[in-house]
Tab-separated table of C-alpha atoms in Angstrom:
chain	number	residue	atom	x	y	z
A	1160	MET	CA	37.679	-57.944	89.501
A	1161	PHE	CA	34.517	-55.867	90.033
A	1162	ARG	CA	33.215	-55.786	93.436
A	1163	VAL	CA	30.325	-55.861	95.087
A	1164	SER	CA	29.980	-52.239	96.509
A	1165	ASN	CA	30.642	-50.811	92.828
A	1166	PHE	CA	27.670	-52.781	91.552
A	1167	MET	CA	25.639	-51.611	93.915
A	1168	VAL	CA	26.167	-48.158	93.588
A	1169	GLY	CA	25.527	-48.570	90.288
A	1170	LEU	CA	22.669	-50.451	90.583
A	1171	ALA	CA	20.794	-47.543	92.870
A	1172	ASN	CA	22.238	-44.963	90.197
A	1173	THR	CA	21.076	-46.611	87.327
A	1174	LEU	CA	17.089	-46.740	88.592
A	1175	VAL	CA	17.426	-43.637	90.285
A	1176	MET	CA	18.529	-42.388	86.551
A	1177	LEU	CA	15.712	-44.088	84.911
A	1178	VAL	CA	13.420	-41.931	87.617
A	1179	GLY	CA	15.060	-38.951	86.113
A	1180	ALA	CA	14.520	-39.784	82.613
A	1181	SER	CA	10.434	-40.502	83.233
A	1182	ALA	CA	10.270	-36.894	85.305
A	1183	ILE	CA	12.163	-35.690	82.754
A	1184	GLY	CA	9.865	-37.364	79.667
A	1185	TYR	CA	6.430	-36.295	81.473
A	1186	SER	CA	7.889	-32.750	82.249
A	1187	ILE	CA	7.851	-32.288	78.862
A	1188	TYR	CA	4.818	-34.129	77.365
A	1189	MET	CA	2.896	-31.312	80.040
A	1190	PHE	CA	5.105	-28.593	77.828
A	1191	VAL	CA	3.638	-29.775	74.293
A	1192	HIS	CA	0.565	-31.432	75.352
A	1193	GLN	CA	-2.866	-28.748	75.319
A	1194	GLY	CA	-4.951	-30.525	77.445
A	1195	VAL	CA	-3.067	-30.152	80.706
A	1196	THR	CA	-5.127	-28.011	82.831
A	1197	ASP	CA	-3.579	-24.833	84.577
A	1198	CYS	CA	-3.099	-26.536	88.037
A	1199	GLU	CA	-1.195	-29.524	86.281
A	1200	SER	CA	0.868	-27.169	84.346
A	1201	ALA	CA	2.124	-25.806	87.454
A	1202	ILE	CA	4.470	-28.492	88.346
A	1203	ARG	CA	6.137	-28.719	85.808
A	1204	ILE	CA	8.860	-26.925	85.811
A	1205	PRO	CA	10.224	-28.125	89.206
A	1206	LEU	CA	9.408	-32.232	88.101
A	1207	LEU	CA	11.973	-31.158	85.180
A	1208	THR	CA	14.347	-29.483	87.540
A	1209	THR	CA	14.008	-32.779	89.793
A	1210	GLY	CA	14.144	-35.245	86.874
A	1211	LEU	CA	17.247	-33.122	85.494
A	1212	ILE	CA	19.422	-33.043	88.897
A	1213	LEU	CA	18.662	-37.236	89.470
A	1214	PHE	CA	19.645	-37.990	86.164
A	1215	LEU	CA	22.581	-35.625	86.633
A	1216	VAL	CA	23.876	-36.877	89.737
A	1217	SER	CA	23.170	-40.418	89.264
A	1218	LEU	CA	25.406	-40.207	85.974
A	1219	LEU	CA	28.137	-39.357	87.806
A	1220	GLY	CA	27.405	-42.353	90.374
A	1221	VAL	CA	27.457	-44.500	87.221
A	1222	ILE	CA	30.255	-43.282	85.756
A	1223	GLY	CA	32.421	-43.573	88.652
A	1224	SER	CA	31.247	-47.162	90.144
A	1225	CYS	CA	31.392	-48.775	86.753
A	1226	PHE	CA	34.102	-47.218	84.852
A	1227	LYS	CA	36.283	-46.934	88.125
A	1228	GLU	CA	36.520	-42.999	87.510
A	1229	ASN	CA	37.453	-41.876	90.807
A	1230	LEU	CA	37.418	-37.790	89.718
A	1231	ALA	CA	33.212	-38.789	88.935
A	1232	MET	CA	33.264	-41.167	92.559
A	1233	VAL	CA	34.436	-37.717	94.712
A	1234	SER	CA	32.285	-35.655	92.565
A	1235	TYR	CA	29.047	-37.351	93.035
A	1236	LEU	CA	29.839	-38.267	97.076
A	1237	ILE	CA	30.498	-34.702	97.473
A	1238	ILE	CA	27.251	-33.816	96.125
A	1239	LEU	CA	25.265	-37.279	98.027
A	1240	PHE	CA	26.711	-35.756	101.074
A	1241	GLY	CA	25.649	-32.793	101.259
A	1242	GLY	CA	22.291	-33.685	100.185
A	1243	ILE	CA	22.020	-36.209	103.086
A	1244	VAL	CA	22.750	-33.273	105.439
A	1245	ALA	CA	19.954	-31.056	103.596
A	1246	LEU	CA	17.700	-34.105	103.456
A	1247	MET	CA	18.581	-34.561	107.775
A	1248	ILE	CA	17.481	-30.583	107.801
A	1249	PHE	CA	15.049	-30.579	105.761
A	1250	SER	CA	13.070	-33.494	107.957
A	1251	ILE	CA	14.017	-31.900	110.833
A	1252	PHE	CA	11.983	-28.598	109.589
A	1253	LEU	CA	8.942	-30.579	108.450
A	1254	PHE	CA	8.887	-32.091	111.932
A	1255	PHE	CA	8.190	-28.617	113.339
A	1256	VAL	CA	5.970	-26.931	111.313
A	1257	THR	CA	3.920	-29.668	110.757
A	1258	ASN	CA	3.359	-30.405	114.400
A	1259	LYS	CA	0.539	-28.743	114.696
A	1260	GLY	CA	-3.265	-28.204	112.921
A	1261	ALA	CA	-5.482	-32.060	113.635
A	1262	GLY	CA	-8.779	-30.347	113.260
A	1263	ARG	CA	-11.474	-29.667	115.414
A	1264	VAL	CA	-13.434	-32.656	116.790
A	1265	VAL	CA	-17.691	-31.382	116.074
A	1266	SER	CA	-20.331	-33.547	118.270
A	1267	GLY	CA	-22.629	-35.480	116.574
A	1268	ARG	CA	-20.479	-35.281	113.156
A	1269	GLY	CA	-18.581	-38.082	111.216
A	1270	TYR	CA	-16.097	-35.252	109.863
A	1271	LYS	CA	-13.842	-32.656	111.839
A	1272	GLU	CA	-13.360	-28.721	110.949
A	1273	TYR	CA	-10.337	-26.907	111.132
A	1274	ARG	CA	-9.168	-23.081	111.129
A	1275	THR	CA	-6.313	-21.799	109.810
A	1276	VAL	CA	-5.552	-20.173	113.333
A	1277	ASP	CA	-4.533	-23.795	113.919
A	1278	PHE	CA	-1.552	-24.208	111.491
A	1279	SER	CA	2.176	-23.017	111.558
A	1280	THR	CA	2.793	-19.577	110.300
A	1281	TRP	CA	5.250	-21.673	107.495
A	1282	LEU	CA	1.694	-23.105	106.372
A	1283	ASN	CA	-0.472	-20.559	106.071
A	1284	GLY	CA	2.114	-18.922	104.019
A	1285	PHE	CA	0.605	-21.588	101.828
A	1286	VAL	CA	-2.656	-19.936	100.815
A	1287	GLY	CA	-2.122	-16.071	101.449
A	1288	GLY	CA	-2.732	-13.643	98.953
A	1289	LYS	CA	-2.674	-14.167	95.318
A	1290	ARG	CA	-1.498	-18.025	96.181
A	1291	TRP	CA	-4.830	-18.308	97.411
A	1292	VAL	CA	-7.134	-17.836	94.091
A	1293	GLY	CA	-4.931	-19.907	92.303
A	1294	ILE	CA	-5.303	-22.541	94.491
A	1295	ARG	CA	-8.863	-21.522	94.262
A	1296	SER	CA	-9.697	-22.080	90.953
A	1297	CYS	CA	-7.522	-25.452	91.145
A	1298	LEU	CA	-10.241	-27.000	93.531
A	1299	ALA	CA	-12.717	-25.649	91.406
A	1300	GLU	CA	-11.324	-27.920	87.723
A	1301	ALA	CA	-10.649	-31.066	90.453
A	1302	ASN	CA	-14.578	-30.719	91.243
A	1303	VAL	CA	-14.312	-31.673	94.683
A	1304	CYS	CA	-17.417	-30.867	96.184
A	1305	ASP	CA	-18.652	-33.633	92.943
A	1306	ASP	CA	-18.361	-36.514	95.227
A	1307	LEU	CA	-21.453	-34.930	97.577
A	1308	SER	CA	-24.388	-34.526	95.153
A	1309	ASP	CA	-25.161	-37.921	94.786
A	1310	GLY	CA	-26.914	-40.905	96.887
A	1311	ARG	CA	-27.937	-40.736	100.401
A	1312	VAL	CA	-25.175	-38.494	101.206
A	1313	SER	CA	-26.545	-35.453	98.729
A	1314	GLN	CA	-30.562	-35.211	100.423
A	1315	ILE	CA	-30.567	-36.814	103.855
A	1316	ALA	CA	-29.134	-34.742	106.230
A	1317	ASP	CA	-28.349	-37.550	108.779
A	1318	ALA	CA	-26.396	-39.328	105.970
A	1319	PHE	CA	-24.392	-36.371	105.878
A	1320	TYR	CA	-24.361	-35.216	109.388
A	1321	HIS	CA	-21.891	-38.942	109.544
A	1322	LYS	CA	-20.228	-38.853	106.728
A	1323	ASN	CA	-16.384	-38.887	106.743
A	1324	LEU	CA	-15.264	-35.642	105.011
A	1325	SER	CA	-12.171	-35.269	103.936
A	1326	PRO	CA	-10.705	-31.782	104.832
A	1327	ILE	CA	-11.182	-30.103	102.144
A	1328	GLN	CA	-15.242	-31.106	101.570
A	1329	SER	CA	-15.347	-30.291	105.197
A	1330	GLY	CA	-13.871	-26.827	104.745
A	1331	CYS	CA	-15.039	-25.836	101.172
A	1332	CYS	CA	-18.233	-27.574	100.134
A	1333	LYS	CA	-20.208	-26.355	102.784
A	1334	PRO	CA	-20.673	-23.908	105.454
A	1335	PRO	CA	-19.279	-24.148	108.995
A	1336	SER	CA	-20.829	-25.928	111.569
A	1337	ASP	CA	-21.714	-22.972	113.963
A	1338	CYS	CA	-23.260	-20.634	111.874
A	1339	ASN	CA	-25.788	-22.930	112.474
A	1340	PHE	CA	-27.422	-22.892	108.576
A	1341	GLU	CA	-30.340	-25.863	107.573
A	1342	PHE	CA	-29.473	-28.551	105.430
A	1343	ARG	CA	-31.392	-28.445	102.274
A	1344	ASN	CA	-29.098	-30.769	100.449
A	1345	ALA	CA	-24.941	-31.457	100.324
A	1346	THR	CA	-24.351	-27.877	98.664
A	1347	PHE	CA	-27.335	-26.262	99.501
A	1348	TRP	CA	-28.074	-24.327	103.093
A	1349	ILE	CA	-30.771	-22.173	104.557
A	1350	PRO	CA	-29.189	-19.110	106.554
A	1351	PRO	CA	-30.843	-19.092	110.206
A	1352	SER	CA	-33.317	-16.272	110.811
A	1353	LYS	CA	-32.327	-12.855	112.211
A	1354	ASN	CA	-32.934	-13.660	115.555
A	1355	GLU	CA	-30.102	-16.700	115.419
A	1356	THR	CA	-27.360	-14.791	113.739
A	1357	ALA	CA	-25.507	-13.834	116.997
A	1358	VAL	CA	-22.923	-16.791	116.418
A	1359	ALA	CA	-23.251	-17.006	112.627
A	1360	ALA	CA	-22.032	-12.752	113.618
A	1361	GLU	CA	-18.506	-13.475	115.044
A	1362	ASN	CA	-17.819	-16.582	112.317
A	1363	GLY	CA	-17.265	-14.331	109.141
A	1364	ASP	CA	-17.935	-17.464	106.855
A	1365	CYS	CA	-21.239	-17.687	107.881
A	1366	GLY	CA	-21.916	-14.384	105.411
A	1367	THR	CA	-18.965	-15.901	103.031
A	1368	TRP	CA	-21.090	-19.105	101.827
A	1369	SER	CA	-22.999	-19.107	98.818
A	1370	ASN	CA	-25.498	-21.519	97.271
A	1371	VAL	CA	-24.017	-20.866	93.896
A	1372	GLN	CA	-22.424	-24.112	93.086
A	1373	THR	CA	-18.958	-22.761	91.218
A	1374	GLU	CA	-18.537	-20.489	94.456
A	1375	LEU	CA	-19.643	-22.549	97.937
A	1376	CYS	CA	-17.523	-21.847	100.945
A	1377	PHE	CA	-14.114	-21.471	98.000
A	1378	ASN	CA	-13.513	-18.116	99.765
A	1379	CYS	CA	-14.020	-19.504	102.944
A	1380	ASN	CA	-11.353	-19.312	105.632
A	1381	ALA	CA	-12.970	-23.264	106.127
A	1382	CYS	CA	-11.977	-23.978	102.878
A	1383	LYS	CA	-8.289	-22.573	103.495
A	1384	ALA	CA	-7.960	-24.342	106.764
A	1385	GLY	CA	-9.421	-27.969	104.777
A	1386	VAL	CA	-6.692	-27.383	102.333
A	1387	LEU	CA	-3.891	-26.731	105.259
A	1388	ALA	CA	-5.116	-30.083	106.504
A	1389	ASN	CA	-4.883	-31.988	103.425
A	1390	ILE	CA	-1.025	-30.239	103.166
A	1391	ARG	CA	-0.035	-30.770	106.405
A	1392	GLU	CA	-0.967	-34.646	105.847
A	1393	LYS	CA	1.004	-34.752	102.533
A	1394	TRP	CA	4.464	-32.956	104.518
A	1395	ARG	CA	3.745	-35.763	107.046
A	1396	ASN	CA	4.014	-38.368	104.547
A	1397	LEU	CA	6.620	-36.904	102.465
A	1398	LEU	CA	8.197	-36.545	106.054
A	1399	VAL	CA	7.879	-40.530	106.909
A	1400	PHE	CA	9.595	-40.663	102.964
A	1401	ASN	CA	12.903	-38.544	104.042
A	1402	ILE	CA	13.497	-41.157	106.481
A	1403	CYS	CA	13.427	-44.439	104.726
A	1404	LEU	CA	15.517	-41.778	101.804
A	1405	LEU	CA	18.129	-41.172	104.256
A	1406	ILE	CA	18.692	-44.315	104.891
A	1407	LEU	CA	18.857	-45.422	101.512
A	1408	LEU	CA	21.233	-42.739	100.973
A	1409	ILE	CA	23.544	-43.004	103.850
A	1410	THR	CA	24.044	-46.852	102.695
A	1411	VAL	CA	24.924	-45.351	98.949
A	1412	TYR	CA	26.941	-43.166	100.853
A	1413	SER	CA	28.750	-45.822	102.280
A	1414	CYS	CA	29.058	-48.203	99.680
A	1415	GLY	CA	30.468	-45.050	97.685
A	1416	CYS	CA	33.028	-44.550	99.781
A	1417	CYS	CA	33.941	-48.706	100.033
A	1418	ALA	CA	33.306	-48.409	95.362
A	1419	ARG	CA	35.867	-45.383	95.800
A	1420	ARG	CA	38.706	-47.125	97.540
A	1421	ASN	CA	38.189	-50.334	95.342
A	1422	ASN	CA	38.922	-47.263	92.314
A	1423	ARG	CA	42.132	-45.980	93.942
A	1424	THR	CA	43.374	-49.614	94.877
A	1425	ALA	CA	42.315	-51.241	91.173
A	1426	ARG	CA	44.449	-47.598	89.686
A	1427	LYS	CA	47.632	-48.844	91.951
A	1428	SER	CA	47.266	-52.319	90.682
A	1429	ASP	CA	46.650	-51.011	86.905
A	1430	SER	CA	50.336	-48.476	87.551
A	1431	VAL	CA	52.101	-51.788	89.083
């Protein structure tokens, strides 16, 4: 008789196989489609690799549970156990490396500002060296500052100062607040006069700011910090997802152990 544990393992792995097949299909689409941007193309190989791993491991689970192949089930359980241990270690690592970098509240502003020194060394590695060149071009492709160029926020200083900007907009689309630039519109600022540049001289981003709309503060450390804040938020969300995934994997692993026992019992019965 087909046991409940075998059914649960087979169903779970069938769903994961569909996810893996979807990932493989989308990555192949990006390989052959000419309209994909450079930023989107960067995920093609990782997406294809992830899809293949999910598909093949899930295929072992389906064969082991639905066709009662004990060797396939044992192989599946060994891989799944390794995945659970690796995911636990990765989740603990994520917790510690994303524990810093909450952002600095600016008086009279609706947004926060960020500094690269507030983030862990590991996170800073994401925006170091040649990596930043690619990220900067992706930011330009994404037009991250376009939302600030329309409406009251674009033309009225008070409306801009009280807008809840995203970390990337805060760091890349305007000069830092301590530069004391004069607001003309959301992406055009006037530097302070010479006798007001004492603070600005201490912040290299003040000299890096450009009113050229394709440059703005994309070369600023504040922009790197805004990107890091966004990455940190995504990693924290991933941490929550990992915890939920761990619970699911442990449940599937337990069902898999029961299914393996069922397979052995069924084979003994058939031999008798």
